[in-house]
Amino acid sequence: MPFLSLPEDPAMLRFADGEVTFHYLLSTPSCQTFVHAAANAAHFESAPTGSTASRHRKRLSVGSRSSKARSRAASLVQSDGGAASCHKELELDPNYPIVFFLPSESFSCAHLFADQLADPELARRFNLVAIDPRGHGLTKDIPIRPDAQRGYDLDVKAADIATFIQRLCNRAVPGRDLDAPPAWSKEVHLLGCSMSGLVALRIASKCPDLVTSVMFTSPILELESEFMIESFQGIKELIEETWYEVHHGELAGTPAEAVKMPGEVVQGCTYRWAGDESIPHHISSYLNKTWVERLILHKDGNKAARDWWFDLYWLRSRMPDEARNAIRCHLFVVEGDSSPLYDRTVGGDYKALFPNCKSFEHATIEDAPFLLSVTRPDALTGAALRFLNRFGDAAATAPVTATATATAPSSASLTVAEHEQGPTVDEAVDALTGDERFQLIKVYAPNCLPSSDDDFESDDDDDEEDEGDDDEYEEQIEDDYLSASGDAGLSSTSTTTTTKAAMYRRDSSASYQTDVPTVVVDKDVDGGAYSSITMVTTVETFMSAEAADRQRQQERAKHLPDLVQSLEIGV
């Protein structure tokens, strides 16, 4: 499958070597790559030579990309704006509209939207383009230019993807200059998740005549609360500490496969996405491995942590009014009503932000956490199809009856006629690199891989140590909980118990005062304290010392079991 190189643009913070090469996967109605993968991934060979997926996986070194992937990337570096020379390269079908899928937070394009990409109805009616933005999936890491004056912010990410969309659309027109204004007569829809929803809105502002709609799933606030910013400060410091230990400290020389992300980071992020639910193991495994490779093992990982992920939170700014007013597309926001990130749904906030959008629709999924594409894939796919059915190009290919189903068709139905001179689905799959095949196998047939490939298994010794530490943590919870009520005549009493997976850093000598849930469990690190979970929301009241003592005993009996049960230990 192809890579596409973007032109050098120092003003937009290109790579240190002056090149950004995007990896992407493409499905067309006549060559349904993801539907085929969902039905046949368990039978994929990892390379045309016939080696199996599991054997190929064992050959992969940490942070590597196959030589075939590199050579394919090189073959698409254009100097004359002409079409790529790769034999039978799969291109967009100009007879159908496009849906671009934009992942967020280091997800691979194939992981975050796996169910939507393999939905037969979407695959039959649209070109589906899954993008690996900078720092995601098989797209290169983010070594920042030494002379860069800015971090990897939302505007840079939007400029990257807008240039990619322009070049990909133009490549479908023989002889057209890749850097000319995009020549595309059908509809263009953007589906962005979380942070990439904000990116999609910026693309729509830059390309108002191209983008038909923006679908924003799992929305976040345009500007994060101090609660979220401080939680990411804690994550950043944990990652930087681990990076230092691996490169200069006690973990120097540790085999790469033995290095793991701090448990607080993994558990905090997975709670953010799924709340008390779990996410598929192959996804948590992939993310853990990706973060280790790019933020811990990489020689510039500590800089990447600052310049890539966290600057998107700390330095995030609102879109200027001029940019907001330039958005004239349709806007659809869909979210779960039980997200652990916020105490309310936030999608409706976007209606007032974009007064010139052609239409605005806000949908909520009942009893659903934050990351809908993974935790409620069928509901998200159905919502997207209902929204897309309103448009002319999509409606023309929509079924008269029957709603969309996420069930993959049998392999017998996957024999697809060759579209013009393009590849058949089998030829397109044969063109996949070993890395690409492995990604699709991990997504659509994770059980066919050995469990040792998941890189997320807990060591037995570590499990025993964690169990041995449980009593100490429970005692600490009890002590902190009782002391939190204060002494003398003034007392803080707990009225609400909640669990939020977010990390804070505070000085050991300081009294932590906040309007957000109070931190009650600490781990001392380097003169400060990392707090692993926030649990108790407090309300200040005045009472006598005797009454406060009685209240403490009542609250202890009432809440302590819940606190112990809800604790997620990540150390």
Coordinates of C-alpha atoms in Angstrom, one line a residue:
M1 CA 0.0 0.0 0.0
P2 CA 1.2 3.5 -0.7
F3 CA 3.0 6.2 1.1
L4 CA 2.7 9.8 -0.1
S5 CA 5.4 12.5 0.4
L6 CA 4.5 16.1 1.2
P7 CA 6.6 19.0 -0.2
E8 CA 9.1 20.7 2.1
D9 CA 7.6 23.6 4.0
P10 CA 9.9 24.8 6.8
A11 CA 7.3 27.3 8.0
M12 CA 5.0 24.4 8.9
L13 CA 7.6 22.5 10.9
R14 CA 8.5 19.6 8.6
F15 CA 10.8 16.8 9.6
A16 CA 14.4 17.6 10.4
D17 CA 15.4 16.0 7.0
G18 CA 12.9 18.2 5.2
E19 CA 10.4 15.5 4.3
V20 CA 7.1 14.2 5.6
T21 CA 5.9 10.9 4.1
F22 CA 2.4 9.9 5.1
H23 CA 1.3 6.2 5.2
Y24 CA -2.3 5.5 4.4
L25 CA -4.6 2.7 3.5
L26 CA -7.3 3.0 0.9
S27 CA -10.5 1.1 0.1
T28 CA -12.6 1.8 -2.9
P29 CA -16.1 0.4 -3.8
S30 CA -14.5 -1.9 -6.4
C31 CA -11.5 -2.8 -4.2
Q32 CA -12.8 -3.1 -0.6
T33 CA -9.5 -3.6 1.2
F34 CA -10.8 -3.5 4.8
V35 CA -13.8 -5.7 4.1
H36 CA -11.5 -8.2 2.6
A37 CA -9.1 -7.9 5.5
A38 CA -11.8 -8.4 8.1
A39 CA -13.0 -11.6 6.4
N40 CA -9.5 -13.0 5.5
A41 CA -7.0 -11.6 8.0
A42 CA -6.5 -14.9 9.7
H43 CA -5.3 -16.3 6.4
F44 CA -3.0 -13.4 5.4
E45 CA 0.6 -14.2 4.7
S46 CA 2.9 -11.6 6.1
A47 CA 4.7 -11.1 2.8
P48 CA 4.4 -12.4 -0.8
T49 CA 7.2 -14.9 -0.1
G50 CA 4.8 -16.9 2.0
S51 CA 6.1 -16.4 5.5
T52 CA 3.5 -16.5 8.2
A53 CA 2.3 -13.4 10.1
S54 CA 3.6 -14.7 13.4
R55 CA 7.1 -15.5 11.9
H56 CA 7.1 -12.0 10.3
R57 CA 6.3 -10.5 13.7
K58 CA 9.3 -12.1 15.3
R59 CA 11.5 -10.6 12.7
L60 CA 10.4 -7.1 13.5
S61 CA 12.8 -5.1 15.6
V62 CA 11.6 -2.3 17.8
G63 CA 11.0 0.9 15.9
S64 CA 11.8 -0.7 12.5
R65 CA 10.1 -0.3 9.2
S66 CA 10.5 -2.9 6.5
S67 CA 12.9 -2.2 3.6
K68 CA 10.0 -2.8 1.3
A69 CA 8.0 -0.1 3.0
R70 CA 10.9 2.3 2.7
S71 CA 11.4 1.5 -0.9
R72 CA 7.7 2.1 -1.6
A73 CA 7.9 5.4 0.2
A74 CA 10.9 6.4 -1.9
S75 CA 9.1 5.5 -5.1
L76 CA 6.4 8.0 -4.4
V77 CA 8.7 11.0 -3.8
Q78 CA 7.6 13.2 -6.7
S79 CA 9.9 15.7 -8.3
D80 CA 7.8 16.5 -11.4
G81 CA 4.2 16.3 -10.0
G82 CA 3.5 13.3 -12.1
A83 CA 1.7 10.1 -11.1
A84 CA 3.4 7.5 -9.0
S85 CA 5.2 4.8 -10.9
C86 CA 4.2 2.0 -8.6
H87 CA 2.6 -0.8 -10.7
K88 CA -1.2 -1.0 -10.4
E89 CA -1.2 1.4 -7.5
L90 CA -4.7 1.6 -6.0
E91 CA -6.2 5.1 -6.5
L92 CA -9.3 6.9 -5.5
D93 CA -12.4 6.1 -7.6
P94 CA -13.6 9.5 -8.9
N95 CA -17.2 8.1 -9.2
Y96 CA -17.7 8.0 -5.5
P97 CA -17.4 10.4 -2.5
I98 CA -14.5 10.1 0.0
V99 CA -14.5 9.6 3.8
F100 CA -11.1 10.5 5.4
F101 CA -10.5 8.9 8.8
L102 CA -8.3 10.9 11.1
P103 CA -7.1 9.0 14.2
S104 CA -6.0 10.6 17.4
E105 CA -3.5 10.2 20.2
S106 CA -1.0 8.0 18.4
F107 CA -3.6 5.4 17.2
S108 CA -2.9 3.8 13.9
C109 CA -5.4 4.4 11.2
A110 CA -6.3 0.7 11.1
H111 CA -6.8 0.4 14.8
L112 CA -9.0 3.3 15.8
F113 CA -11.6 2.9 13.0
A114 CA -11.3 -0.8 12.3
D115 CA -15.0 -1.5 12.4
Q116 CA -16.0 1.5 10.4
L117 CA -13.5 0.9 7.7
A118 CA -14.6 -2.7 7.3
D119 CA -18.3 -1.9 7.3
P120 CA -19.8 -3.3 4.0
E121 CA -22.2 -0.5 3.5
L122 CA -19.6 2.2 3.9
A123 CA -17.1 0.2 1.7
R124 CA -19.7 -0.2 -1.0
R125 CA -20.6 3.5 -1.2
F126 CA -17.4 5.5 -0.5
N127 CA -13.7 5.7 -1.0
L128 CA -12.4 5.1 2.5
V129 CA -9.0 6.6 3.3
A130 CA -7.4 5.8 6.6
I131 CA -4.5 8.1 7.4
D132 CA -1.5 7.7 9.7
P133 CA -0.7 11.3 10.6
R134 CA 2.8 12.3 11.7
G135 CA 3.8 10.1 14.7
H136 CA 1.1 7.6 14.1
G137 CA 1.2 4.0 12.8
L138 CA 3.7 3.6 9.9
T139 CA 4.3 7.3 9.4
K140 CA 7.6 8.5 10.6
D141 CA 8.3 9.8 14.1
I142 CA 8.5 13.5 14.7
P143 CA 12.1 14.7 15.0
I144 CA 11.6 18.4 15.3
R145 CA 13.7 20.7 13.1
P146 CA 16.5 22.3 15.2
D147 CA 15.4 25.8 14.0
A148 CA 11.7 25.2 14.7
Q149 CA 10.0 28.1 16.5
R150 CA 6.8 26.2 17.4
G151 CA 5.7 22.9 18.6
Y152 CA 3.6 20.3 16.8
D153 CA 0.3 22.1 17.2
L154 CA -3.1 21.7 15.7
D155 CA -2.5 24.1 12.8
V156 CA 0.7 22.1 11.8
K157 CA -1.2 18.8 12.0
A158 CA -4.1 20.3 9.9
A159 CA -1.7 21.7 7.3
D160 CA 0.0 18.2 7.0
I161 CA -3.3 16.5 6.4
A162 CA -4.7 19.2 4.1
T163 CA -1.7 18.9 1.9
F164 CA -2.0 15.1 1.9
I165 CA -5.7 15.3 0.9
Q166 CA -4.9 17.8 -1.9
R167 CA -2.1 15.5 -3.3
L168 CA -4.1 12.3 -3.0
C169 CA -7.2 13.8 -4.8
N170 CA -5.0 15.2 -7.6
R171 CA -3.2 11.9 -8.0
A172 CA -6.4 10.4 -9.1
V173 CA -6.5 12.7 -12.1
P174 CA -3.9 11.6 -14.7
G175 CA -1.3 14.3 -15.5
R176 CA -2.5 16.8 -12.9
D177 CA 0.1 18.6 -10.8
L178 CA -0.1 17.2 -7.2
D179 CA 0.3 20.7 -5.7
A180 CA -2.5 22.3 -7.8
P181 CA -5.8 23.1 -6.1
P182 CA -7.6 19.7 -5.5
A183 CA -9.6 18.5 -8.4
W184 CA -12.4 16.5 -7.0
S185 CA -16.1 16.6 -8.1
K186 CA -17.6 14.3 -5.4
E187 CA -18.2 14.9 -1.8
V188 CA -15.4 14.9 0.8
H189 CA -16.2 14.0 4.4
L190 CA -13.8 14.1 7.3
L191 CA -14.3 11.8 10.3
G192 CA -12.1 12.9 13.2
C193 CA -11.8 11.5 16.7
S194 CA -11.0 13.5 19.8
M195 CA -8.0 15.8 19.1
S196 CA -8.3 15.0 15.3
G197 CA -11.8 16.4 15.4
L198 CA -10.3 19.8 16.1
V199 CA -7.9 19.1 13.3
A200 CA -10.7 18.3 10.9
L201 CA -12.4 21.6 11.7
R202 CA -9.2 23.4 10.8
I203 CA -8.9 21.6 7.5
A204 CA -12.5 22.5 6.7
S205 CA -11.6 26.1 7.4
K206 CA -8.5 26.0 5.1
C207 CA -10.5 24.1 2.4
P208 CA -14.1 25.4 2.5
D209 CA -14.7 24.6 -1.1
L210 CA -13.6 21.0 -0.8
V211 CA -14.9 19.7 2.5
T212 CA -18.6 18.7 2.5
S213 CA -18.9 17.7 6.2
V214 CA -17.0 17.1 9.4
M215 CA -18.0 14.3 11.6
F216 CA -16.5 14.8 15.1
T217 CA -16.7 11.7 17.4
S218 CA -15.6 11.6 21.0
P219 CA -15.3 15.4 21.2
I220 CA -13.1 17.2 23.6
L221 CA -13.3 20.9 24.7
E222 CA -11.7 23.4 22.4
L223 CA -9.6 24.5 25.4
E224 CA -9.0 21.9 28.1
S225 CA -9.7 22.5 31.7
E226 CA -6.9 22.9 34.2
F227 CA -7.9 19.4 35.5
M228 CA -6.9 17.8 32.2
I229 CA -3.9 19.9 31.7
E230 CA -2.5 19.1 35.1
S231 CA -3.2 15.4 34.5
F232 CA -1.1 15.5 31.3
Q233 CA 1.7 17.3 33.1
G234 CA 1.9 14.3 35.4
I235 CA 1.9 11.9 32.5
K236 CA 4.7 13.9 30.8
E237 CA 6.9 13.8 33.9
L238 CA 6.4 10.1 34.3
I239 CA 7.4 9.5 30.7
E240 CA 10.4 11.8 31.0
E241 CA 11.6 10.1 34.2
T242 CA 11.3 6.7 32.5
W243 CA 13.1 7.9 29.4
Y244 CA 16.0 9.2 31.6
E245 CA 16.2 5.9 33.5
V246 CA 16.4 3.9 30.2
H247 CA 19.0 6.1 28.6
H248 CA 21.1 7.4 31.6
G249 CA 19.9 5.7 34.7
E250 CA 19.3 2.3 36.3
L251 CA 17.5 0.9 33.3
A252 CA 20.3 1.7 30.8
G253 CA 21.2 -1.4 28.9
T254 CA 17.9 -3.0 29.5
P255 CA 16.7 -5.0 26.5
A256 CA 14.1 -3.1 24.5
E257 CA 11.5 -5.8 24.8
A258 CA 11.8 -5.5 28.6
V259 CA 11.0 -1.8 28.8
K260 CA 7.4 -0.9 29.6
M261 CA 5.5 2.3 30.0
P262 CA 4.7 3.3 33.6
G263 CA 1.5 1.6 34.6
E264 CA -0.1 4.9 35.7
V265 CA 0.2 6.2 32.1
V266 CA -1.4 3.2 30.5
Q267 CA -4.1 2.9 33.0
G268 CA -4.8 6.6 33.1
C269 CA -5.2 6.8 29.3
T270 CA -7.3 3.6 29.0
Y271 CA -9.6 4.9 31.8
R272 CA -9.9 8.2 29.8
W273 CA -11.0 6.3 26.8
A274 CA -13.2 3.6 28.2
G275 CA -14.0 4.4 31.8
D276 CA -14.7 1.3 33.8
E277 CA -15.0 -0.8 30.6
S278 CA -12.0 -2.4 29.0
I279 CA -10.6 -1.8 25.5
P280 CA -9.6 -4.7 23.3
H281 CA -6.3 -6.2 24.4
H282 CA -4.6 -5.9 21.0
I283 CA -5.3 -2.1 21.1
S284 CA -3.9 -1.5 24.6
S285 CA -0.9 -3.7 23.6
Y286 CA -0.3 -1.7 20.4
L287 CA -0.5 1.6 22.2
N288 CA 1.8 0.5 25.0
K289 CA 4.3 -0.7 22.4
T290 CA 4.0 2.4 20.3
W291 CA 4.5 4.8 23.2
V292 CA 7.5 2.8 24.4
E293 CA 9.1 2.9 21.0
R294 CA 8.5 6.6 20.3
L295 CA 8.6 8.2 23.7
I296 CA 10.9 6.0 25.8
L297 CA 13.3 4.0 23.5
H298 CA 13.8 6.7 20.9
K299 CA 16.8 8.9 21.5
D300 CA 14.7 12.0 21.2
G301 CA 11.6 10.5 22.9
N302 CA 11.6 13.0 25.7
K303 CA 11.5 15.8 23.2
A304 CA 8.8 14.1 21.2
A305 CA 6.7 13.7 24.3
R306 CA 6.9 17.5 24.7
D307 CA 6.8 18.6 21.1
W308 CA 4.1 16.2 19.9
W309 CA 1.5 14.9 22.3
F310 CA 1.5 17.3 25.2
D311 CA 1.9 20.6 23.3
L312 CA -1.4 19.7 21.6
Y313 CA -2.9 20.2 25.1
W314 CA -0.8 22.9 26.7
L315 CA -0.4 25.2 23.7
R316 CA -3.8 24.5 22.2
S317 CA -5.6 27.7 21.3
R318 CA -9.0 28.6 20.0
M319 CA -9.6 29.1 16.3
P320 CA -9.6 32.7 15.3
D321 CA -13.0 34.2 14.5
E322 CA -12.0 34.5 10.9
A323 CA -11.2 30.8 10.7
R324 CA -14.4 29.9 12.4
N325 CA -16.5 32.0 10.0
A326 CA -14.8 30.3 7.0
I327 CA -16.3 26.9 7.9
R328 CA -19.3 26.4 5.6
C329 CA -19.6 22.6 5.7
H330 CA -22.1 20.4 7.6
L331 CA -21.1 19.5 11.1
F332 CA -22.0 16.4 13.0
V333 CA -20.9 15.7 16.6
V334 CA -21.5 12.3 18.2
E335 CA -20.4 11.3 21.7
G336 CA -21.2 9.0 24.6
D337 CA -23.2 10.3 27.5
S338 CA -21.0 8.6 30.1
S339 CA -17.6 9.9 29.3
P340 CA -15.2 9.9 32.3
L341 CA -13.5 13.1 30.9
Y342 CA -16.2 15.6 31.7
D343 CA -19.2 15.8 33.9
R344 CA -21.5 16.6 31.0
T345 CA -21.7 16.1 27.2
V346 CA -19.7 18.8 25.4
G347 CA -20.6 18.2 21.7
G348 CA -23.4 20.8 21.8
D349 CA -20.9 23.5 22.6
Y350 CA -19.7 23.5 19.0
K351 CA -23.0 24.8 17.6
A352 CA -22.3 28.3 18.7
L353 CA -18.7 28.2 17.6
F354 CA -19.3 27.9 13.9
P355 CA -22.2 30.2 12.9
N356 CA -21.8 29.7 9.2
C357 CA -21.8 25.9 9.0
K358 CA -24.6 24.7 6.7
S359 CA -26.1 22.5 9.4
F360 CA -25.3 21.2 12.9
E361 CA -26.3 17.9 14.4
H362 CA -25.4 16.6 17.8
A363 CA -26.1 12.9 18.8
T364 CA -25.4 11.1 22.0
I365 CA -25.0 7.3 22.6
E366 CA -26.6 6.2 25.8
D367 CA -24.5 4.5 28.5
A368 CA -21.4 4.9 26.3
P369 CA -17.9 6.0 27.4
F370 CA -15.6 8.3 25.5
L371 CA -14.0 6.3 22.7
L372 CA -17.0 5.3 20.7
S373 CA -15.1 3.8 17.7
V374 CA -13.7 1.1 19.9
T375 CA -16.3 0.7 22.7
R376 CA -19.5 1.2 20.6
P377 CA -18.4 0.6 17.0
D378 CA -21.8 -0.4 15.7
A379 CA -23.5 2.6 17.2
L380 CA -20.9 5.0 15.7
T381 CA -21.1 3.3 12.3
G382 CA -24.9 3.6 12.3
A383 CA -24.8 7.2 13.3
A384 CA -22.3 8.1 10.6
L385 CA -24.4 6.3 7.9
R386 CA -27.6 8.1 8.9
F387 CA -25.8 11.4 8.7
L388 CA -24.1 10.6 5.4
N389 CA -27.4 9.5 3.8
R390 CA -28.6 13.1 3.6
F391 CA -26.0 14.0 1.0
G392 CA -26.6 13.6 -2.8
D393 CA -23.6 11.5 -3.8
A394 CA -24.1 9.2 -0.8
A395 CA -27.8 9.0 -1.1
A396 CA -27.6 8.0 -4.7
T397 CA -25.8 4.8 -3.7
A398 CA -27.7 4.2 -0.5
P399 CA -30.0 1.1 -0.2
V400 CA -33.7 1.7 -0.5
T401 CA -34.3 -0.4 2.7
A402 CA -32.3 -2.1 5.3
T403 CA -29.9 -0.4 7.7
A404 CA -26.2 -0.9 7.8
T405 CA -24.7 -4.0 9.4
A406 CA -21.2 -4.5 10.7
T407 CA -21.2 -8.2 9.8
A408 CA -18.4 -9.0 7.3
P409 CA -19.6 -10.8 4.2
S410 CA -18.3 -14.3 3.4
S411 CA -15.1 -14.6 1.4
A412 CA -17.2 -15.9 -1.5
S413 CA -18.7 -12.4 -2.0
L414 CA -15.3 -10.7 -2.1
T415 CA -14.5 -11.4 -5.7
V416 CA -14.5 -7.8 -7.0
A417 CA -14.3 -6.9 -10.7
E418 CA -11.2 -4.9 -11.6
H419 CA -12.1 -1.2 -11.9
E420 CA -10.7 0.2 -15.1
Q421 CA -7.0 -0.6 -15.0
G422 CA -6.7 -0.6 -11.2
P423 CA -5.9 -3.6 -9.1
T424 CA -8.3 -6.2 -7.9
V425 CA -8.8 -6.6 -4.2
D426 CA -6.5 -9.6 -4.2
E427 CA -3.8 -7.7 -6.1
A428 CA -4.2 -4.8 -3.7
V429 CA -3.8 -7.1 -0.7
D430 CA -0.8 -8.7 -2.3
A431 CA 0.8 -5.3 -2.5
L432 CA 0.7 -4.8 1.2
T433 CA 4.0 -4.7 3.0
G434 CA 4.7 -7.0 5.8
D435 CA 4.2 -4.2 8.4
E436 CA 0.8 -3.4 6.8
R437 CA -0.4 -7.0 6.8
F438 CA 0.7 -7.3 10.4
Q439 CA -1.3 -4.2 11.4
L440 CA -4.4 -5.7 9.7
I441 CA -3.9 -9.1 11.3
K442 CA -3.6 -7.5 14.7
V443 CA -6.9 -5.6 14.1
Y444 CA -9.1 -8.2 12.4
A445 CA -7.6 -11.5 13.6
P446 CA -5.8 -10.8 16.9
N447 CA -6.4 -14.3 18.2
C448 CA -4.3 -15.8 15.5
L449 CA -1.1 -14.2 16.9
P450 CA 0.8 -15.7 19.9
S451 CA 0.1 -13.9 23.1
S452 CA 3.8 -13.2 23.5
D453 CA 3.5 -10.8 20.6
D454 CA 1.2 -8.5 22.5
D455 CA 4.0 -6.9 24.5
F456 CA 1.5 -6.1 27.2
E457 CA 1.6 -9.2 29.4
S458 CA 2.3 -8.7 33.1
D459 CA 5.3 -10.6 34.6
D460 CA 4.2 -13.0 37.3
D461 CA 6.8 -11.6 39.6
D462 CA 5.4 -8.1 39.1
D463 CA 1.9 -9.3 39.7
E464 CA 3.0 -10.9 43.0
E465 CA 4.7 -7.7 44.0
D466 CA 1.6 -5.7 43.2
E467 CA -0.5 -8.0 45.3
G468 CA 1.9 -7.7 48.1
D469 CA 1.6 -3.9 48.0
D470 CA -2.2 -3.9 48.0
D471 CA -2.4 -3.9 51.8
E472 CA 0.0 -0.9 52.1
Y473 CA -2.1 1.1 49.6
E474 CA -5.3 0.2 51.4
E475 CA -3.8 1.3 54.7
Q476 CA -2.6 4.5 53.1
I477 CA -6.1 5.1 51.6
E478 CA -7.6 4.7 55.1
D479 CA -5.1 7.0 56.8
D480 CA -5.4 9.7 54.1
Y481 CA -9.2 9.4 54.0
L482 CA -9.5 9.9 57.8
S483 CA -7.0 12.7 57.9
A484 CA -8.7 14.4 55.0
S485 CA -11.5 15.3 57.3
G486 CA -9.1 17.5 59.3
D487 CA -8.9 18.0 63.0
A488 CA -9.9 20.6 65.7
G489 CA -13.2 22.3 64.8
L490 CA -13.0 22.5 61.1
S491 CA -13.6 19.4 59.0
S492 CA -13.8 18.4 55.3
T493 CA -16.4 15.7 54.9
S494 CA -16.8 13.5 51.8
T495 CA -20.2 13.7 50.1
T496 CA -19.4 12.1 46.8
T497 CA -17.2 9.2 45.7
T498 CA -15.9 9.2 42.1
T499 CA -13.0 7.7 40.2
K500 CA -11.0 9.5 37.6
A501 CA -7.9 8.1 36.1
A502 CA -5.7 11.2 36.0
M503 CA -2.3 11.9 37.3
Y504 CA -1.2 15.0 39.3
R505 CA 2.1 16.2 40.6
R506 CA 2.4 18.3 43.8
D507 CA 5.1 19.2 46.3
S508 CA 5.2 16.9 49.3
S509 CA 5.2 19.9 51.7
A510 CA 2.3 21.7 50.0
S511 CA -1.4 21.4 50.9
Y512 CA -3.2 20.5 47.7
Q513 CA -6.3 22.7 47.4
T514 CA -8.5 22.3 44.4
D515 CA -12.1 22.4 43.2
V516 CA -11.6 19.1 41.4
P517 CA -11.6 15.7 43.1
T518 CA -9.0 15.4 45.8
V519 CA -6.0 13.2 45.5
V520 CA -5.6 10.7 48.3
V521 CA -3.0 8.2 47.1
D522 CA 0.6 9.3 46.5
K523 CA 3.8 7.7 45.3
D524 CA 7.0 9.6 46.3
V525 CA 9.3 10.4 43.3
D526 CA 12.2 12.7 43.3
G527 CA 11.2 15.0 46.1
G528 CA 7.6 15.4 45.0
A529 CA 4.7 13.0 44.8
Y530 CA 2.9 11.4 41.9
S531 CA -0.7 10.8 42.6
S532 CA -2.1 7.8 40.9
I533 CA -5.9 8.2 41.1
T534 CA -8.3 11.0 42.2
M535 CA -11.2 9.6 44.1
V536 CA -13.0 11.8 46.6
T537 CA -14.9 15.0 45.9
T538 CA -14.9 17.1 49.1
V539 CA -17.3 19.8 50.5
E540 CA -16.1 22.1 53.3
T541 CA -18.3 22.2 56.4
F542 CA -18.0 23.5 59.9
M543 CA -18.6 21.3 62.9
S544 CA -17.3 20.5 66.4
A545 CA -14.4 18.2 66.9
E546 CA -16.7 15.6 68.6
A547 CA -19.2 15.8 65.7
A548 CA -16.4 15.6 63.2
D549 CA -15.1 12.5 64.8
R550 CA -18.5 10.8 64.6
Q551 CA -18.8 11.9 61.0
R552 CA -15.4 10.5 60.2
Q553 CA -16.3 7.1 61.6
Q554 CA -19.6 7.1 59.6
E555 CA -17.9 8.1 56.4
R556 CA -15.2 5.5 56.9
A557 CA -17.7 2.7 57.3
K558 CA -19.7 4.0 54.3
H559 CA -17.1 4.8 51.8
L560 CA -13.9 2.9 52.5
P561 CA -14.9 -0.4 50.8
D562 CA -15.9 1.5 47.7
L563 CA -12.6 3.4 47.7
V564 CA -10.5 0.3 48.0
Q565 CA -12.5 -1.5 45.3
S566 CA -12.3 1.5 42.9
L567 CA -8.5 2.0 43.3
E568 CA -6.6 1.2 40.2
I569 CA -3.0 0.6 41.2
G570 CA -0.5 1.4 38.4
V571 CA 2.9 1.2 40.1

